[in-house]
C-alpha positions as semicolon CSV with decimal commas, in nm:
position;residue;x (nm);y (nm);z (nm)
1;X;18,134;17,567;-2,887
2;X;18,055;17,179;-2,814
3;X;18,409;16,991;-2,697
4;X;18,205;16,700;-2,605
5;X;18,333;16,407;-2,802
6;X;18,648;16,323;-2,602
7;X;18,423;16,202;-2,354
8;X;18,359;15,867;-2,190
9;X;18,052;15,718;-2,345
10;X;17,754;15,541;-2,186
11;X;17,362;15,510;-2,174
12;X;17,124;15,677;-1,992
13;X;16,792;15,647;-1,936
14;X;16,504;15,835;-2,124
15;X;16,287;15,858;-1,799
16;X;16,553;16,136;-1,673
17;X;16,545;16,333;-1,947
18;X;16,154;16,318;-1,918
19;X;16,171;16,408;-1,578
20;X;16,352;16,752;-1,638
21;X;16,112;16,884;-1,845
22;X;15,776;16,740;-1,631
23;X;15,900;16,903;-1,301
24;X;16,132;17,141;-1,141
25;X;16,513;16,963;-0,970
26;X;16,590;17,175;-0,716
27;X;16,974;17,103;-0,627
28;X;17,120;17,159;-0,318
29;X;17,191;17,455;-0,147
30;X;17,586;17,410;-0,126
31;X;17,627;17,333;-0,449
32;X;17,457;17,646;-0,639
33;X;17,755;17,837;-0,634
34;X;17,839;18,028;-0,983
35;X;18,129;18,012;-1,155
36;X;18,015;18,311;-1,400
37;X;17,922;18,615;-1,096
38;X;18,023;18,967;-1,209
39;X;17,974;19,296;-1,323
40;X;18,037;19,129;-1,717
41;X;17,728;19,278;-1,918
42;X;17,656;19,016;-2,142
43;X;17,395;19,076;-2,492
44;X;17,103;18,831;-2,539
45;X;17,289;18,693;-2,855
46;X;17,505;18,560;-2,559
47;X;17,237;18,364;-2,399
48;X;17,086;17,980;-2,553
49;X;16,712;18,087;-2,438
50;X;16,539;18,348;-2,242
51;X;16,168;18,442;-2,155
52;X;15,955;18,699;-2,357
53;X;15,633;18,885;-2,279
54;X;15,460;18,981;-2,529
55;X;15,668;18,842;-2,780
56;X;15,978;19,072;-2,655
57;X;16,235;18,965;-2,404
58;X;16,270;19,053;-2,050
59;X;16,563;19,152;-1,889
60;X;16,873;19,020;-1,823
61;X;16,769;18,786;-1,544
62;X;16,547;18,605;-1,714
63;X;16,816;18,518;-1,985
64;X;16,964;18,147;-1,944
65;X;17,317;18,145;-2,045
66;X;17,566;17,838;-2,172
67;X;17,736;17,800;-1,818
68;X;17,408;17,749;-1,629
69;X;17,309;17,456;-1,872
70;X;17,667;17,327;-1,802
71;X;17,623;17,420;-1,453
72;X;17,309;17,199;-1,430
73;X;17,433;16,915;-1,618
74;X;17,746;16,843;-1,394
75;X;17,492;16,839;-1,082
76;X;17,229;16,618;-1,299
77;X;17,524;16,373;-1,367
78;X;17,595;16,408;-0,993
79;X;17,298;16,382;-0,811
80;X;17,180;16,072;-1,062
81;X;17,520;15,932;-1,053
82;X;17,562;15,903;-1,407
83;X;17,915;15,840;-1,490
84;X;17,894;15,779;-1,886
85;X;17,672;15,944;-2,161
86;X;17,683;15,908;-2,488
87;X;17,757;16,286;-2,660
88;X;17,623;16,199;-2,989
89;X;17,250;16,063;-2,848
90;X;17,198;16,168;-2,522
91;X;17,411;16,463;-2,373
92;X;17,201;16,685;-2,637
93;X;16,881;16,499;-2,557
94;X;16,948;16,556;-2,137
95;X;17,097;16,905;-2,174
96;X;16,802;17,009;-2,377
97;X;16,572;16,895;-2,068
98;X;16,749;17,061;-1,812
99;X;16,717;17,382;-2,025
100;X;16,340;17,352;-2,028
101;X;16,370;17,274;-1,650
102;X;16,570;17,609;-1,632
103;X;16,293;17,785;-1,814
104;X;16,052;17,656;-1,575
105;X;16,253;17,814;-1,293
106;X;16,298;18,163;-1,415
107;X;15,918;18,149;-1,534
108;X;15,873;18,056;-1,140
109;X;16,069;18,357;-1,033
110;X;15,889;18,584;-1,283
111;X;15,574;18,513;-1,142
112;X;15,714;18,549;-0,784
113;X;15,820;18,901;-0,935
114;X;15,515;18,987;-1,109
115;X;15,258;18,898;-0,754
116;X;15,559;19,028;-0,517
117;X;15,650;18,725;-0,361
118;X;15,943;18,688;-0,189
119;X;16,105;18,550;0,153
120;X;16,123;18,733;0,455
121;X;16,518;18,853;0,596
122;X;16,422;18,664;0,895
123;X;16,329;18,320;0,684
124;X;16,650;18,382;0,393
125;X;16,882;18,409;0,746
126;X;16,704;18,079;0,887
127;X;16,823;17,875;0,583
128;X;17,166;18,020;0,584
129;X;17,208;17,947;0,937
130;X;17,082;17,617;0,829
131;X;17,307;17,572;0,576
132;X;17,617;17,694;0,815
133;X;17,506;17,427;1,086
134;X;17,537;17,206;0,849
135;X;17,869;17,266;0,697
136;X;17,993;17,302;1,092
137;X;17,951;16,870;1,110
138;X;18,148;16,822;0,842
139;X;18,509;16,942;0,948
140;X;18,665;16,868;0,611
141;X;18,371;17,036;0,393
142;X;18,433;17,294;0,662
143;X;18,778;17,315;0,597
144;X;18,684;17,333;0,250
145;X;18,468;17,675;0,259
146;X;18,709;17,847;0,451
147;X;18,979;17,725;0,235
148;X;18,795;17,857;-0,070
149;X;18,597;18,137;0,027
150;X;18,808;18,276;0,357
151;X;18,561;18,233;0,594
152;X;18,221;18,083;0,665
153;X;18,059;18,444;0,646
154;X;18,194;18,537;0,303
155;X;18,056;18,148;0,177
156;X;17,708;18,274;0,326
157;X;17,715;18,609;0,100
158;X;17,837;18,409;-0,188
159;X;17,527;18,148;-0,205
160;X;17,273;18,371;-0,045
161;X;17,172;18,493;-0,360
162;X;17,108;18,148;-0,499
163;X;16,897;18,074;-0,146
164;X;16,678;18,369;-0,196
165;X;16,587;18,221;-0,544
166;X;16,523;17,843;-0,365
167;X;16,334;18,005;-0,112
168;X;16,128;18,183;-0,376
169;X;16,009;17,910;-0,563
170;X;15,919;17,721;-0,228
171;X;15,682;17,978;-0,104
172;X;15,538;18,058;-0,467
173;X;15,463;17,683;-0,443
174;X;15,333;17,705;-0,114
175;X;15,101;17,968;-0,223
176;X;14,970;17,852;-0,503
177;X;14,958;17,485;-0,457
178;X;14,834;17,433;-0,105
179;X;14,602;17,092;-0,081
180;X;14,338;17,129;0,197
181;X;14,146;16,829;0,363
182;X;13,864;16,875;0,215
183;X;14,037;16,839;-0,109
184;X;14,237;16,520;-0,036
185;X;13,892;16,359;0,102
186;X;13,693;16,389;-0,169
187;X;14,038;16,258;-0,375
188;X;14,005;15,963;-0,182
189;X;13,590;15,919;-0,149
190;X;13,614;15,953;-0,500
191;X;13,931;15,720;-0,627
192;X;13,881;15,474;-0,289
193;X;13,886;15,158;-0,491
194;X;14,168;15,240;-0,713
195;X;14,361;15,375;-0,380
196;X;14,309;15,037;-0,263
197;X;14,437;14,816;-0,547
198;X;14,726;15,047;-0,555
199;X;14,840;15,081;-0,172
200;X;14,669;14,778;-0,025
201;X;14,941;14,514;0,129
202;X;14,974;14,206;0,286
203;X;15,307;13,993;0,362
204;X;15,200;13,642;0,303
205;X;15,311;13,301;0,361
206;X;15,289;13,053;0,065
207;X;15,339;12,691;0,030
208;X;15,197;12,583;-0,336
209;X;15,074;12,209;-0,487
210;X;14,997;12,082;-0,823
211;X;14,665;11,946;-0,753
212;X;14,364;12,062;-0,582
213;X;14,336;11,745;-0,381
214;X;14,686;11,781;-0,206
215;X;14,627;12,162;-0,137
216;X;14,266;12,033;0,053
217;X;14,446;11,785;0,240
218;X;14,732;12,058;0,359
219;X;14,484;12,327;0,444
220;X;14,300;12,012;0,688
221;X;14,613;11,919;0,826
222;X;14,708;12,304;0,910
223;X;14,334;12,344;1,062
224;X;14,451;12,102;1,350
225;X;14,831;12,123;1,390
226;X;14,926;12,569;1,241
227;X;14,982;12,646;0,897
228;X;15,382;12,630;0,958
229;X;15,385;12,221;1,168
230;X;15,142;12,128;0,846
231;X;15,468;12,256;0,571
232;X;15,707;12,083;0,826
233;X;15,510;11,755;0,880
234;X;15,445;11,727;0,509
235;X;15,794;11,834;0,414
236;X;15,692;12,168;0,222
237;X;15,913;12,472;0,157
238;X;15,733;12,762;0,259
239;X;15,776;13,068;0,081
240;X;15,724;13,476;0,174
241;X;15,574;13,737;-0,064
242;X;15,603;14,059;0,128
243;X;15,463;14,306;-0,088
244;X;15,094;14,099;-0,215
245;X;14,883;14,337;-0,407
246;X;14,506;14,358;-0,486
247;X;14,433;14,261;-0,850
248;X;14,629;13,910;-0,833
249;X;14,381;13,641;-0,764
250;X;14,022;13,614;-0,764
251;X;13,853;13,893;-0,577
252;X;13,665;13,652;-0,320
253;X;14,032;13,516;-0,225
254;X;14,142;13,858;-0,222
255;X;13,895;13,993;0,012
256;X;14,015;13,705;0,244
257;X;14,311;13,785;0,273
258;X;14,270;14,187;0,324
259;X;14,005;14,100;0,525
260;X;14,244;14,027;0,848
261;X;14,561;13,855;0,974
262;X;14,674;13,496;1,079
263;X;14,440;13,400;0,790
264;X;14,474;13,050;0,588
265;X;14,356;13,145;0,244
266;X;14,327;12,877;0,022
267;X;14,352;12,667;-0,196
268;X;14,392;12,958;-0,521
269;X;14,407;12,800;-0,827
270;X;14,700;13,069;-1,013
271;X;14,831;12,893;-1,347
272;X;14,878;12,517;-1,303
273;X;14,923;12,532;-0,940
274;X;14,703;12,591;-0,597
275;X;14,833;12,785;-0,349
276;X;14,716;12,826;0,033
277;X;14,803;13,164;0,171
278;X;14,930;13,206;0,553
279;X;14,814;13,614;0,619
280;X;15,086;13,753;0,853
281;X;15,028;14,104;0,811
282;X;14,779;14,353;0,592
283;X;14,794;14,716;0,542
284;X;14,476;14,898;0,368
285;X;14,354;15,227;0,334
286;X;14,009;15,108;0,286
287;X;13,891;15,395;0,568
288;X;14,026;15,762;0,490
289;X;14,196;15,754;0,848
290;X;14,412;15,473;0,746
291;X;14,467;15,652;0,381
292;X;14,648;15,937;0,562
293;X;14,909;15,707;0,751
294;X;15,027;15,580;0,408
295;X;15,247;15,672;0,178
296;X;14,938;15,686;-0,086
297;X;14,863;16,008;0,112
298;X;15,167;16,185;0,033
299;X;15,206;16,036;-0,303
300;X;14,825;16,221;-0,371
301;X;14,876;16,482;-0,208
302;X;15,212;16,569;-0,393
303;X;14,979;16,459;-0,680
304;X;14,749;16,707;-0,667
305;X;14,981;17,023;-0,525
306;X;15,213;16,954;-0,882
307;X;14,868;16,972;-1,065
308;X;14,765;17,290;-0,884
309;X;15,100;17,416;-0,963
310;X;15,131;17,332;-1,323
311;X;14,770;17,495;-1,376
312;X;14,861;17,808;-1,205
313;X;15,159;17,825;-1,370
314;X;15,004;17,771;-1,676
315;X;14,705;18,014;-1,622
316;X;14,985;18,263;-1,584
317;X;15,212;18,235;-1,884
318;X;14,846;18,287;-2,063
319;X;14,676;18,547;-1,886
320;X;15,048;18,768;-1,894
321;X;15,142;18,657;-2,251
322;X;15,478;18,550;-2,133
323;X;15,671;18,261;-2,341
324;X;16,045;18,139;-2,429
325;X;16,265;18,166;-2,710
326;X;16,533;17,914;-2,760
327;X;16,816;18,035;-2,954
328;X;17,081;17,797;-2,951
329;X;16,958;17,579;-3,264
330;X;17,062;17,209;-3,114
331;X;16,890;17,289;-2,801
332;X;16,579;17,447;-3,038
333;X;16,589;17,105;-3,233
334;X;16,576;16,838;-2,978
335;X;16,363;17,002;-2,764
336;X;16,075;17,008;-3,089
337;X;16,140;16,589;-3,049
338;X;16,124;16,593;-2,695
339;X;15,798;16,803;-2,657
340;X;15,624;16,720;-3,005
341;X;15,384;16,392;-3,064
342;X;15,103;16,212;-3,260
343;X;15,114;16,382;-3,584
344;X;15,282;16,722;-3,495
345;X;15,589;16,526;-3,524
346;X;15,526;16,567;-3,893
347;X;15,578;16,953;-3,889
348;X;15,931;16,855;-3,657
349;X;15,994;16,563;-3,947
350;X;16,012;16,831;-4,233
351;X;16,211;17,114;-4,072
352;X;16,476;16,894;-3,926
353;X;16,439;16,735;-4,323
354;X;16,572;17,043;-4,464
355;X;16,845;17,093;-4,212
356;X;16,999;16,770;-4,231
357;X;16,951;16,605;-4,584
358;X;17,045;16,777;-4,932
359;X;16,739;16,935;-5,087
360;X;16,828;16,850;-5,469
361;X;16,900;16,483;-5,392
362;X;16,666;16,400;-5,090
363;X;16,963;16,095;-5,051
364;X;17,261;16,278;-4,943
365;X;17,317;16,414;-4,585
366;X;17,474;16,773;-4,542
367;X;17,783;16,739;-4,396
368;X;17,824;17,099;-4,232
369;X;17,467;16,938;-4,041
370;X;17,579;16,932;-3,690
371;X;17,573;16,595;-3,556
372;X;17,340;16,634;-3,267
373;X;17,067;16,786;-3,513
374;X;17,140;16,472;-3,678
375;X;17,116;16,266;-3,388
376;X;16,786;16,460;-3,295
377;X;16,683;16,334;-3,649
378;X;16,720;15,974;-3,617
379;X;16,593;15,983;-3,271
380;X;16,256;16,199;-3,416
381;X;16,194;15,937;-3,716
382;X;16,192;15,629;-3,391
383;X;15,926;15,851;-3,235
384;X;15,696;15,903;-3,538
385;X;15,740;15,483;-3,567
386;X;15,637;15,390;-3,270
387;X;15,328;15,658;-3,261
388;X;15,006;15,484;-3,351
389;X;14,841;15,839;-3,490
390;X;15,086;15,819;-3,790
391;X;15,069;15,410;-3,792
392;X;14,767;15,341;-3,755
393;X;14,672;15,560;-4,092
394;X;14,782;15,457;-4,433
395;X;14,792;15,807;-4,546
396;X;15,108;15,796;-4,380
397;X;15,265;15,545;-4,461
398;X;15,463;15,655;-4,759
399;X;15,618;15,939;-4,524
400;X;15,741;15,713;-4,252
401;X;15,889;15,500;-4,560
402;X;16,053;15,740;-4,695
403;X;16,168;15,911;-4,339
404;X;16,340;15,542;-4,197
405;X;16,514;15,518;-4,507
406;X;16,659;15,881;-4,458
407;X;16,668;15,794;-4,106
408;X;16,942;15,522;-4,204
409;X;17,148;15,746;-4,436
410;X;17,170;15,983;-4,138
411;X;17,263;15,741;-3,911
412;X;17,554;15,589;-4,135
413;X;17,660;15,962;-4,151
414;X;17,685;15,961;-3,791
415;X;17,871;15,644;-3,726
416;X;18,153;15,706;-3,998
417;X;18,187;16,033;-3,807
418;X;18,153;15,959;-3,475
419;X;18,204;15,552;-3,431
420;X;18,318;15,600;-3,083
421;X;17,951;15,684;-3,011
422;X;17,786;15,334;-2,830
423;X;17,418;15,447;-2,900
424;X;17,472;15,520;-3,276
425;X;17,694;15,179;-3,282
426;X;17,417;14,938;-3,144
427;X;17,164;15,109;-3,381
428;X;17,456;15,037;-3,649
429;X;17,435;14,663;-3,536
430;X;17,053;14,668;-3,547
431;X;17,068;14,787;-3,940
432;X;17,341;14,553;-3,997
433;X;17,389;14,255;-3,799
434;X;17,563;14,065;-4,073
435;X;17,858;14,325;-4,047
436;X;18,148;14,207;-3,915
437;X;18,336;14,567;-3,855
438;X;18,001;14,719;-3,686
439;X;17,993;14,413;-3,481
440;X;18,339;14,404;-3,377
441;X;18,274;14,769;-3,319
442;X;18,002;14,778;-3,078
443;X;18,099;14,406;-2,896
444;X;18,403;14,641;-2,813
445;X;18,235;14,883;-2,655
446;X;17,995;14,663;-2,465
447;X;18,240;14,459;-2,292
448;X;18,410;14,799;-2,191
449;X;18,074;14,897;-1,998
450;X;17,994;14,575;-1,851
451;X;18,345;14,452;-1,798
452;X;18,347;14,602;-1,459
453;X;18,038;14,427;-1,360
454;X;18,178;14,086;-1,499
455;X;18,501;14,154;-1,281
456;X;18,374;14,236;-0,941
457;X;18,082;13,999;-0,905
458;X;17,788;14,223;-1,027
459;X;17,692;13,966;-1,310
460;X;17,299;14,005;-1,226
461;X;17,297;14,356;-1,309
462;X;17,398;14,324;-1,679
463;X;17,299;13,952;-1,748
464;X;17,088;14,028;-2,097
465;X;17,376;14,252;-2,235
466;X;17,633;13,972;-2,114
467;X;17,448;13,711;-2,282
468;X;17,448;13,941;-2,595
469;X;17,802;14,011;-2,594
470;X;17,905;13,646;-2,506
471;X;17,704;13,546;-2,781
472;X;17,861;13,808;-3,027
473;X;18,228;13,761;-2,933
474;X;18,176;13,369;-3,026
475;X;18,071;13,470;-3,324
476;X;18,319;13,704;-3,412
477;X;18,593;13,463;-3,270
478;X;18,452;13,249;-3,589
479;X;18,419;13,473;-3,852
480;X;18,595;13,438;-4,165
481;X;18,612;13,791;-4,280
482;X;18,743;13,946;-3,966
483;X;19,105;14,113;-3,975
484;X;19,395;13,926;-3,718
485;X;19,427;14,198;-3,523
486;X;19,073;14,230;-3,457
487;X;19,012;13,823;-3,403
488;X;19,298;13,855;-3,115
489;X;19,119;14,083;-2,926
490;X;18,826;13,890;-2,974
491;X;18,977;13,605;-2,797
492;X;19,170;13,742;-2,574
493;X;18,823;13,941;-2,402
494;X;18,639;13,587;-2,384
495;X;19,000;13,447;-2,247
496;X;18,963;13,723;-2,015
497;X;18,621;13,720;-1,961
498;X;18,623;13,301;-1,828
499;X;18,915;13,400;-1,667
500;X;18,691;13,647;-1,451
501;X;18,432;13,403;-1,403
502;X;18,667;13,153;-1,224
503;X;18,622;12,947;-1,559
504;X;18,976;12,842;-1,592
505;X;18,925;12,511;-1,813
506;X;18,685;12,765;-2,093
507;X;18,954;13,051;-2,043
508;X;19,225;12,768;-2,105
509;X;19,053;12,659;-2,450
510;X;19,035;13,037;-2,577
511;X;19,400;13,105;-2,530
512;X;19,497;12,805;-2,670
513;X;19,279;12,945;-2,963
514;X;19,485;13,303;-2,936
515;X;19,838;13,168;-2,888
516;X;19,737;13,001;-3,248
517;X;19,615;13,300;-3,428
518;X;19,898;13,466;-3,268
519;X;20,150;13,351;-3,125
520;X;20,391;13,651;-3,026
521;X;20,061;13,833;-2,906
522;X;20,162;13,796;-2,517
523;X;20,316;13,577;-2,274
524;X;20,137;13,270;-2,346
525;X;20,349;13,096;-2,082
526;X;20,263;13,318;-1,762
527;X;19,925;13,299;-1,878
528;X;19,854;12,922;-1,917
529;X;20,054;12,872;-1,565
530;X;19,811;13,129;-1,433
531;X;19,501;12,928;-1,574
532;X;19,686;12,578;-1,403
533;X;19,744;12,748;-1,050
534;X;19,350;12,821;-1,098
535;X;19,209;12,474;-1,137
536;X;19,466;12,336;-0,897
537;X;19,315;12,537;-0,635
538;X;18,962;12,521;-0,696
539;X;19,038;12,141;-0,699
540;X;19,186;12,170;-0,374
541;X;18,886;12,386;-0,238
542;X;18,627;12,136;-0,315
């Protein structure tokens, strides 16, 4: 069913997959097209989850199908502009999320069914029209639709089912989550000071000393001549810090400099160093009328319309009895890690036990398990480590023994499977760091990730895993127990690398290195030629 594994392989981030199942992604309008509309009847059996009421499903709508998780995930990728994930780790973990996110939805439109809400022809026309006007400034998109669908009228029948559905959940929002004033007043009479420390501002001026003496003697000097002549007559670099919070200095400073503009604050004693403070600008929200011109007001008030939401929502899935099933049994595993903690994780720990490890032997992983289940597994026994209700209590601590050694066995399991996978690789490297054919392996597929970075000037953005792999290639380069072929490669990526960085005397040294090892393995010549044209003309430049 899964044809995953051909895939290009990457990280992403946990926060996304938490994201999908806090809150509902609403995609847009253009792109909610189906590729699965007919008259095909299709059995729940069909289906990876659908929603139940009294413990029995509903109908057919409420069913969530393969295709939409697929659906979902391509727009996910999309709209977060995620270009690699790994398929062992993390395509189960994300596509898992958006499921419960697609649960969330149809629970949405259930309710919408259940208290008859619904948009109004007039209001489901209004955002087509929308939609249409939008399409019209965009000749090539519009070139597109009629292309595809024939005309711009047939593209508006197509998606208008998907807009009633948008529509829906907006105005079962708006009518269940609406924040008065009232409400977001006695928010802020009630969280003023931590509103404060949060959205307070000032863009400041600095100049900084390593005495108290020298700071007195530039705040005097900046009394008669401006805070700026002072830096210049004294030859001081002055620097900006746009973005100064509450909660950094001493509160009398502080209030100083909230207090108004075209302050000098000073001098404020912050590690070994004084610092005098020019005040250039201050936002607060220290009165509720400046509160609602900041962006703390819409944060809070989106704040407390999700919380309204979620309760409502909530209320209703009690008060009707209505629940989900997930049937498709990775999807049912990695969403009991996702949603489990503290010491329910236990219950999770010894079903996924039985599903992944050999009963009679306890040290010998099925291998019919799928691997995702026992990716989930791996991934559940790093939760339970790192949460301090099982920790913190000795009576535990024979289980989480025994489950990272079982976590280890699966994860070896995984990686002679699937070595191609980078997450299950660098948790290979963390096991085993001595191991010269799990290093080579996962060096190899770091320098494939960040290589682009390396080669277009993007260093910054990946200077902890370059340092890693610059470090590791060195010392695979030197190890004794590495293969040929594998030590060529070696050298030729650090070659490459220098070679990227404008180092041309380092890159020189490594394929001198490489043309030794092996010295058919390219065309040493062109190369070292390239290397001398290099030097000669950063020579030149300087």
């Amino acid at each position: 069913m899964r044809k995953w594994f051909e895939k290009a392989h990457g990280a992403i981030i946990w926060t996304i997959a938490i994201a999908f199942v806090a809150g509902i992604v609403v995609w847009s309008i253009s792109s909610y097209v189906s590729s699965r509309k007919g008259s095909v009847k299709y059995n729940l059996e069909d289906s990876v989850a659908y929603l139940t009421k009294d413990g029995t499903a509903l109908s057919e709508e409420y069913w969530i199908f393969p295709w939409e998780v697929e659906d979902s995930y391509s727009k996910a990728l999309s709209y977060y502009q995620i270009s690699d994930v790994d398929p062992v780790f993390e395509e189960p973990m994300l596509k898992t999320s958006i499921l419960n996110d697609l649960i969330e939805t149809k629970t949405i439109l259930y309710y919408a069914q259940v208290n008859d809400i619904s948009p109004t022809k007039d209001e489901i026309n209004q955002e087509l029209d929308k939609q249409v006007a939008d399409i019209e400034k965009n000749e090539q998109l519009l070139n597109y639709i009629k292309q595809k669908y024939g005309s711009v009228e047939n593209y508006k029948k197509t998606i208008e089912p998907e807009v009633v559905k948008y529509l829906t959940i907006a105005k079962v929002r708006d009518t269940i989550a609406s924040v008065s004033d009232d409400e977001m007043k006695n928010y802020y009479s009630e969280n003023r000071e931590d509103l404060m420390n949060k959205y307070d501002q000032a863009n400041v001026d600095f100049v900084s000393f390593s005495s108290q003496a020298s700071a007195n003697d530039f705040i005097s000097e900046a009394m008669n001549t401006g805070f700026y002549q002072a830096a210049t007559n004294m030859n001081l670099s002055v620097q900006n810090y746009d973005s100064f919070k509450r909660g950094m200095i001493d509160k009398r400073f502080e209030d100083s400099i909230f207090g108004s503009t075209n302050t000098i604050v000073g001098p404020i004693p912050l590690g070994s160093n004084f610092f005098v403070f020019n005040v250039k600008d201050v936002k607060t929200v220290d009165t509720f009328e400046k509160f609602t011109l900041s962006q703390g007001y819409q944060d809070v008030l989106n704040q407390l319309k999700s919380d309204k939401f979620r309760k409502a929502i909530d209320e209703f899935k009690r008060n009707e009895n209505v629940s989900s099933e997930i049937i498709d049994p990775v999807y049912k595993t990695w969403n009991q890690v996702l949603t489990n903690s503290g010491t329910s994780l236990l219950n999770v720990y010894k079903k996924l036990n039985e599903m992944v490890l050999d009963e009679s032997t306890k040290v010998t992983v099925k291998h019919d398990a799928p691997v995702e289940i026992k990716a989930a597994f791996v991934t559940l026994v790093e939760k339970m480590q790192s949460a301090t209700e099982l920790t913190n209590d000795a009576v535990y601590k024979q289980i989480l023994d025994d489950a990272s050694k079982e976590s280890k066995l699966v994860l070896e399991s995984i990686y002679n499977d699937y070595p191609e996978s980078f997450i299950a690789a660098k948790k290979m490297k963390t096991l085993y760091p001595k191991r010269t054919d799990v290093l080579y392996n996962y060096y190899t597929k770091l320098y494939s990730k960040i290589k682009p970075y390396v080669e277009y000037g993007m260093l910054q953005s990946v200077v902890n895993d370059f340092i890693d792999l610059y470090g590791g290639l060195n010392t695979l380069s030197e190890a004794t127990d590495i293969s040929l072929d594998w030590k060529a490669e070696v050298l030729y990526d650090l070659y490459e690398i220098n070679k990227m960085l404008k180092d041309a005397t380092t890159a020189e040294q490594y394929l001198e290195k490489l043309k030794e090892a092996t010295p058919t393995y390219m065309d040493f010549e062109a190369a070292f030629n390239e290397l001398e044209t290099m030097k000669t003309s950063t020579s030149t430049s300087k």
